[in-house]
Short mmCIF file of C-alpha atoms and ligand atoms in Angstrom, two decimals:
data_model
loop_
_atom_site.label_atom_id
_atom_site.label_comp_id
_atom_site.label_asym_id
_atom_site.label_seq_id
_atom_site.Cartn_x
_atom_site.Cartn_y
_atom_site.Cartn_z
CA MET I 513 5.63 -3.72 5.57
CA THR I 514 6.83 -6.73 3.55
CA GLN I 515 3.70 -8.92 3.57
CA LEU I 516 0.07 -8.39 2.69
CA SER I 517 -2.34 -8.22 5.62
CA SER I 518 -4.71 -10.69 3.95
CA ARG I 519 -4.22 -14.40 3.06
CA HIS I 520 -6.42 -14.06 -0.04
CA LEU I 521 -7.31 -11.33 -2.51
CA THR I 522 -11.11 -11.66 -2.57
CA GLY I 523 -11.65 -7.93 -3.01
CA ILE I 524 -10.26 -4.45 -2.28
CA ARG I 525 -12.61 -4.38 0.72
CA GLY I 526 -10.57 -5.45 3.74
CA LEU I 527 -7.23 -4.24 2.35
CA LYS I 528 -5.32 -1.37 3.91
CA ARG I 529 -3.57 1.51 2.15
CA GLU I 530 -0.23 -0.11 3.12
CA ASP I 531 -1.25 -3.27 1.23
CA LEU I 532 -1.87 -1.22 -1.91
CA GLU I 533 1.48 0.61 -1.52
CA LEU I 534 3.27 -2.75 -1.13
CA ILE I 535 1.57 -4.14 -4.25
CA PHE I 536 2.49 -0.99 -6.24
CA LYS I 537 6.12 -1.06 -5.05
CA THR I 538 6.44 -4.74 -6.00
CA ALA I 539 4.68 -4.15 -9.36
CA THR I 540 7.14 -1.35 -10.16
CA GLU I 541 10.00 -3.83 -9.70
CA PHE I 542 8.25 -6.43 -11.87
CA LYS I 543 7.44 -3.86 -14.56
CA GLU I 544 11.19 -3.28 -14.90
CA VAL I 545 11.64 -7.08 -15.21
CA ILE I 546 9.07 -7.50 -18.00
CA ASN I 547 10.69 -4.74 -20.01
CA ARG I 548 14.06 -6.55 -20.02
CA PRO I 549 15.11 -8.70 -23.00
CA ILE I 550 14.78 -11.73 -20.67
CA LYS I 551 11.39 -11.22 -19.05
CA LYS I 552 11.33 -14.19 -16.69
CA VAL I 553 12.36 -14.59 -13.05
CA PRO I 554 12.39 -17.83 -10.97
CA SER I 555 10.37 -16.36 -8.05
CA LEU I 556 7.45 -18.91 -8.18
CA ARG I 557 9.44 -21.85 -9.57
CA ASP I 558 8.05 -24.24 -6.93
CA ILE I 559 4.43 -23.04 -7.11
CA THR I 560 1.50 -24.51 -9.07
CA ILE I 561 -1.41 -22.18 -9.91
CA ALA I 562 -4.86 -23.12 -11.22
CA ASN I 563 -6.67 -20.50 -13.34
CA LEU I 564 -10.38 -21.24 -13.05
CA PHE I 565 -12.56 -19.22 -15.42
CA PHE I 566 -16.30 -19.86 -14.99
CA GLU I 567 -17.03 -16.73 -17.04
CA ASN I 568 -15.56 -15.29 -20.27
CA SER I 569 -12.39 -13.20 -20.19
CA THR I 570 -9.66 -12.06 -22.55
CA ARG I 571 -7.48 -9.52 -20.71
CA THR I 572 -7.64 -10.90 -17.15
CA ARG I 573 -7.16 -14.55 -18.12
CA LEU I 574 -4.21 -13.88 -20.45
CA SER I 575 -2.71 -11.33 -18.08
CA PHE I 576 -2.75 -13.75 -15.13
CA GLU I 577 -1.38 -16.56 -17.30
CA LEU I 578 1.46 -14.38 -18.57
CA ALA I 579 2.22 -13.10 -15.07
CA GLU I 580 2.46 -16.71 -13.83
CA LYS I 581 4.74 -17.69 -16.72
CA ARG I 582 6.97 -14.63 -16.12
CA LEU I 583 7.32 -15.80 -12.48
CA SER I 584 8.14 -19.40 -13.60
CA ALA I 585 5.09 -20.95 -11.90
CA ASP I 586 3.54 -24.20 -13.18
CA ILE I 587 -0.03 -23.54 -14.33
CA ILE I 588 -3.22 -25.39 -15.21
CA ASN I 589 -6.16 -23.71 -16.93
CA PHE I 590 -9.82 -24.54 -16.48
CA SER I 591 -12.88 -23.13 -18.16
CA THR I 592 -16.50 -24.22 -17.71
CA ASN I 593 -16.93 -25.34 -21.33
CA GLY I 594 -15.76 -28.94 -21.64
CA SER I 595 -15.59 -29.45 -17.86
CA SER I 596 -17.60 -31.66 -15.46
CA VAL I 597 -19.38 -28.48 -14.21
CA LYS I 598 -21.59 -29.21 -17.24
CA LYS I 599 -22.47 -32.56 -15.57
CA GLY I 600 -23.51 -30.81 -12.35
CA GLU I 601 -20.28 -30.88 -10.28
CA THR I 602 -20.33 -28.23 -7.54
CA LEU I 603 -17.82 -25.41 -7.19
CA VAL I 604 -16.40 -26.83 -3.95
CA ASP I 605 -16.05 -30.36 -5.43
CA THR I 606 -14.42 -28.96 -8.54
CA VAL I 607 -11.88 -26.93 -6.56
CA ASN I 608 -11.17 -29.71 -4.03
CA ASN I 609 -10.44 -32.13 -6.90
CA ILE I 610 -8.08 -29.62 -8.48
CA LEU I 611 -6.38 -29.02 -5.10
CA ALA I 612 -5.87 -32.81 -4.70
CA MET I 613 -3.49 -32.48 -7.67
CA LYS I 614 -1.23 -30.42 -5.38
CA VAL I 615 -2.17 -26.93 -6.53
CA ASP I 616 -0.90 -24.08 -4.29
CA LEU I 617 -2.98 -21.11 -5.41
CA VAL I 618 -6.28 -20.55 -7.22
CA VAL I 619 -7.12 -17.62 -9.50
CA MET I 620 -10.83 -17.60 -10.23
CA ARG I 621 -13.42 -15.66 -12.21
CA HIS I 622 -16.99 -16.56 -11.32
CA PRO I 623 -20.37 -15.09 -12.28
CA HIS I 624 -21.70 -15.20 -8.68
CA PRO I 625 -20.93 -12.25 -6.35
CA GLY I 626 -19.19 -13.57 -3.20
CA ALA I 627 -18.10 -16.90 -4.76
CA HIS I 628 -14.49 -16.31 -3.70
CA GLN I 629 -15.32 -15.57 -0.06
CA PHE I 630 -17.57 -18.64 0.03
CA LEU I 631 -14.75 -20.76 -1.39
CA ALA I 632 -12.14 -19.29 0.96
CA ASN I 633 -14.29 -20.50 3.88
CA LYS I 634 -14.59 -24.03 2.40
CA VAL I 635 -11.21 -24.99 0.95
CA ASP I 636 -7.61 -24.72 2.14
CA THR I 637 -5.76 -22.71 -0.48
CA VAL I 638 -4.89 -19.11 -1.38
CA ILE I 639 -7.62 -17.54 -3.57
CA VAL I 640 -7.31 -14.59 -5.94
CA ASN I 641 -10.45 -12.96 -7.29
CA ALA I 642 -10.31 -12.36 -11.07
CA GLY I 643 -13.86 -10.94 -11.02
CA ASP I 644 -17.03 -12.12 -9.22
CA GLY I 645 -20.24 -11.17 -11.01
CA THR I 646 -21.23 -7.58 -10.38
CA HIS I 647 -19.28 -7.43 -7.07
CA GLU I 648 -15.47 -6.87 -7.24
CA HIS I 649 -12.55 -7.03 -9.66
CA PRO I 650 -9.65 -6.19 -7.38
CA THR I 651 -6.69 -6.66 -9.74
CA GLN I 652 -8.43 -4.37 -12.28
CA ALA I 653 -8.75 -1.66 -9.63
CA LEU I 654 -5.10 -2.12 -8.64
CA LEU I 655 -3.85 -1.83 -12.22
CA ASP I 656 -6.14 1.18 -12.77
CA ALA I 657 -4.79 3.02 -9.72
CA PHE I 658 -1.18 2.07 -10.62
CA SER I 659 -1.72 3.44 -14.16
CA MET I 660 -3.28 6.69 -12.80
CA ARG I 661 -0.30 7.15 -10.50
CA GLU I 662 2.13 6.72 -13.37
CA ARG I 663 0.31 9.51 -15.27
CA LEU I 664 -0.68 11.86 -12.42
CA GLY I 665 1.60 11.05 -9.45
CA ASP I 666 0.11 10.81 -5.94
CA LEU I 667 -3.70 10.39 -6.15
CA GLU I 668 -4.37 12.30 -2.88
CA GLY I 669 -7.00 14.95 -3.83
CA LYS I 670 -7.13 13.92 -7.49
CA LYS I 671 -10.61 13.83 -9.04
CA VAL I 672 -11.63 10.57 -10.67
CA ALA I 673 -14.96 10.12 -12.49
CA ILE I 674 -16.28 6.60 -13.09
CA ILE I 675 -18.76 6.92 -15.94
CA GLY I 676 -21.41 4.58 -17.36
CA ASP I 677 -22.95 1.32 -16.24
CA ILE I 678 -22.16 1.49 -12.51
CA ARG I 679 -25.02 -0.83 -11.58
CA HIS I 680 -23.65 -3.90 -13.35
CA SER I 681 -19.94 -3.15 -12.88
CA ARG I 682 -17.54 -4.98 -10.56
CA VAL I 683 -14.82 -2.57 -11.74
CA ALA I 684 -16.77 0.37 -10.25
CA LEU I 685 -16.91 -0.91 -6.68
CA SER I 686 -13.28 -2.08 -6.59
CA ASN I 687 -12.15 1.24 -8.10
CA ILE I 688 -14.18 3.29 -5.62
CA LEU I 689 -12.73 1.35 -2.67
CA SER I 690 -9.12 1.56 -3.86
CA LEU I 691 -9.30 5.22 -4.90
CA LYS I 692 -10.83 6.23 -1.55
CA LEU I 693 -8.00 4.34 0.26
CA LEU I 694 -5.50 6.35 -1.81
CA GLY I 695 -7.15 9.71 -0.98
CA ALA I 696 -8.76 10.47 -4.35
CA GLU I 697 -12.13 12.22 -4.77
CA VAL I 698 -14.51 9.95 -6.66
CA ARG I 699 -17.65 10.74 -8.62
CA VAL I 700 -19.91 8.30 -10.48
CA CYS I 701 -21.78 9.53 -13.52
CA GLY I 702 -24.44 7.89 -15.68
CA PRO I 703 -28.18 7.56 -16.20
CA LYS I 704 -30.22 7.32 -12.99
CA THR I 705 -31.22 3.76 -13.93
CA LEU I 706 -27.57 2.60 -14.02
CA ILE I 707 -26.50 4.07 -10.66
CA PRO I 708 -27.31 2.08 -7.48
CA LYS I 709 -29.50 4.04 -5.03
CA HIS I 710 -27.21 4.14 -1.99
CA ILE I 711 -23.88 4.49 -3.74
CA ASN I 712 -23.10 7.80 -1.94
CA ASP I 713 -22.78 5.74 1.28
CA LEU I 714 -19.37 4.80 -0.19
CA GLY I 715 -18.28 8.45 -0.01
CA VAL I 716 -18.66 9.27 -3.69
CA SER I 717 -20.63 12.05 -5.37
CA VAL I 718 -23.18 11.34 -8.10
CA SER I 719 -23.87 13.18 -11.35
CA HIS I 720 -26.09 12.55 -14.33
CA ASP I 721 -24.40 15.23 -16.45
CA LEU I 722 -21.40 14.00 -18.45
CA ASP I 723 -20.20 17.40 -19.66
CA GLU I 724 -20.21 18.88 -16.16
CA THR I 725 -18.41 15.75 -14.84
CA LEU I 726 -15.72 16.02 -17.51
CA MET I 727 -15.09 19.67 -16.45
CA TRP I 728 -14.69 18.45 -12.82
CA CYS I 729 -12.38 15.47 -13.23
CA ASP I 730 -8.68 14.75 -13.78
CA VAL I 731 -9.46 11.19 -14.90
CA ALA I 732 -12.49 9.79 -16.71
CA ASN I 733 -12.77 6.01 -16.38
CA MET I 734 -15.35 4.98 -18.98
CA LEU I 735 -17.19 1.75 -18.21
CA ARG I 736 -18.70 -0.65 -20.70
CA ILE I 737 -22.45 -0.95 -21.04
CA GLN I 738 -22.87 -4.56 -19.90
CA LEU I 739 -25.56 -5.69 -22.29
CA GLU I 740 -25.09 -9.34 -21.24
CA ARG I 741 -26.01 -8.51 -17.62
CA GLN I 742 -29.08 -6.47 -18.55
CA ASP I 743 -32.39 -8.26 -18.44
CA GLN I 744 -33.45 -10.54 -21.30
CA GLY I 745 -31.05 -9.16 -23.88
CA ILE I 746 -33.17 -6.03 -24.39
CA VAL I 747 -32.12 -2.72 -22.90
CA PRO I 748 -34.64 -1.56 -20.32
CA TYR I 749 -32.29 0.90 -18.58
CA PHE I 750 -32.23 3.55 -21.32
CA PRO I 751 -34.22 4.09 -24.55
CA SER I 752 -31.59 2.99 -27.07
CA LEU I 753 -27.80 2.67 -27.52
CA ARG I 754 -27.88 5.71 -29.81
CA GLU I 755 -29.59 7.76 -27.05
CA TYR I 756 -27.03 6.49 -24.49
CA ALA I 757 -24.11 7.44 -26.74
CA ARG I 758 -25.57 10.92 -27.26
CA GLN I 759 -25.95 11.62 -23.53
CA PHE I 760 -23.12 9.60 -21.94
CA GLY I 761 -20.74 8.65 -24.74
CA LEU I 762 -17.29 10.26 -24.70
CA ASN I 763 -16.29 11.83 -28.01
CA MET I 764 -13.64 14.30 -29.21
CA GLU I 765 -16.19 17.13 -29.44
CA ARG I 766 -16.79 16.84 -25.67
CA LEU I 767 -13.03 16.67 -24.89
CA ASN I 768 -12.28 19.66 -27.12
CA LYS I 769 -14.73 21.80 -25.11
CA LEU I 770 -12.54 21.39 -21.98
CA ASP I 771 -9.89 23.96 -21.13
CA ARG I 772 -7.31 21.25 -20.19
CA SER I 773 -6.40 17.70 -21.00
CA ILE I 774 -7.84 14.84 -18.90
CA THR I 775 -6.75 11.22 -18.72
CA ILE I 776 -9.09 8.71 -20.31
CA MET I 777 -9.33 5.08 -19.13
CA HIS I 778 -11.44 2.02 -19.95
CA PRO I 779 -11.08 -1.48 -18.44
CA GLY I 780 -12.13 -3.16 -21.70
CA PRO I 781 -13.70 -4.70 -23.61
CA ILE I 782 -14.85 -1.49 -25.34
CA ASN I 783 -18.18 -0.95 -27.08
CA ARG I 784 -16.69 1.43 -29.66
CA GLY I 785 -19.19 4.16 -30.55
CA VAL I 786 -21.32 3.56 -27.44
CA GLU I 787 -19.53 4.65 -24.22
CA ILE I 788 -16.44 5.93 -26.08
CA THR I 789 -15.61 6.72 -29.70
CA SER I 790 -12.62 5.15 -31.45
CA GLU I 791 -11.15 8.61 -31.90
CA VAL I 792 -10.97 9.09 -28.12
CA ALA I 793 -10.03 5.50 -27.24
CA ASP I 794 -7.06 5.62 -29.62
CA SER I 795 -6.01 9.21 -28.80
CA GLU I 796 -3.06 10.52 -26.77
CA HIS I 797 -5.51 11.23 -23.89
CA SER I 798 -6.15 7.50 -23.50
CA ILE I 799 -4.04 5.17 -21.34
CA ILE I 800 -6.10 2.06 -22.16
CA LEU I 801 -3.18 0.00 -23.44
CA GLU I 802 -0.94 1.15 -20.57
CA GLN I 803 -3.61 -0.28 -18.26
CA VAL I 804 -3.29 -3.62 -20.05
CA GLU I 805 0.53 -3.53 -19.86
CA ASN I 806 0.42 -2.68 -16.15
CA GLY I 807 -2.02 -5.55 -15.54
CA VAL I 808 0.78 -8.10 -15.97
CA ALA I 809 3.09 -6.36 -13.48
CA ILE I 810 0.27 -5.90 -10.95
CA ARG I 811 -0.76 -9.56 -11.21
CA MET I 812 2.86 -10.67 -10.86
CA ALA I 813 3.05 -8.59 -7.65
CA VAL I 814 -0.20 -9.99 -6.24
CA LEU I 815 0.76 -13.61 -6.99
CA TYR I 816 4.28 -13.14 -5.65
CA LEU I 817 3.10 -11.51 -2.39
CA LEU I 818 0.22 -14.01 -1.80
CA SER I 819 2.45 -17.01 -2.50
CA ALA I 820 4.16 -16.21 0.78
CA ASN I 821 0.81 -17.01 2.50
CA ARG I 822 0.61 -20.64 1.34
N1 CP T 1277 -11.08 -5.84 -17.98
C1 CP T 1277 -11.48 -7.15 -18.00
O1 CP T 1277 -11.75 -7.76 -16.95
O2 CP T 1277 -11.51 -7.72 -19.24
P1 CP T 1277 -11.82 -9.25 -19.52
O3 CP T 1277 -13.24 -9.49 -19.18
O4 CP T 1277 -11.51 -9.44 -20.97
O5 CP T 1277 -10.93 -10.08 -18.63
#
């Protein structure tokens, strides 16, 4: 297989295992490139990419931008603040005007779940999802799985726990879908209020006991409590952040009780002292910064492979 089976990357849903393997193989080659003294290749020299961020981002936005620069693409960056979206311009009008400037590929983060699929049906360009509301974050799941494979090898039969605010997380769904494709066993863990009711339909197990989950898993992927997505700025899903940290926060005391070492991940940004302590996040168990490094190689691979679909 030398081409992805999909024209766009709107989500992990719809991809095949062979697509993931092709992305990982290509990312491995690009990771070697970005560790050379000269980190740039001319692969996308004739391509123009628009990065449209309708929602805040640090890692994903910078990682895509760097990936595009490493591939020698021309880029334009758009964010809602300072744009005509503030004057009421629609998403389709905004994107069609940008495409009229001869843009070949759109990377977009949008607060509305399904915005990318909607756009893919309305405009004629290749679309890459950089996160759509609480729905999917496919490149995050790809870089997560790639980073797990670097640490653990083949993920077939490996046990991965996704812990925390599953309800508001786009990382959770994309991770579940990609890990299942790669043959891993997946468990979600968190307070009942932060786990969607029918999540086991996705073939995952559910636990509300962090210590028991840590004993079970090879990898613990700690998710951020998404205070900005919880109603009205107050926290109705659990009594207090202190209570959450006591029951579901990962600390060294919990890790030291285990009879073996497990791999700790977090997609960022971290609420230090809430879902994970600084001591754990910055420890040798953690691969959080490897995830960020691998994000550039994964995004280079995705952009390179999708550019063939123009
Ligand atoms: N992991 C992630 O998506 O981070 P940003 O929101 O900073 O892009």
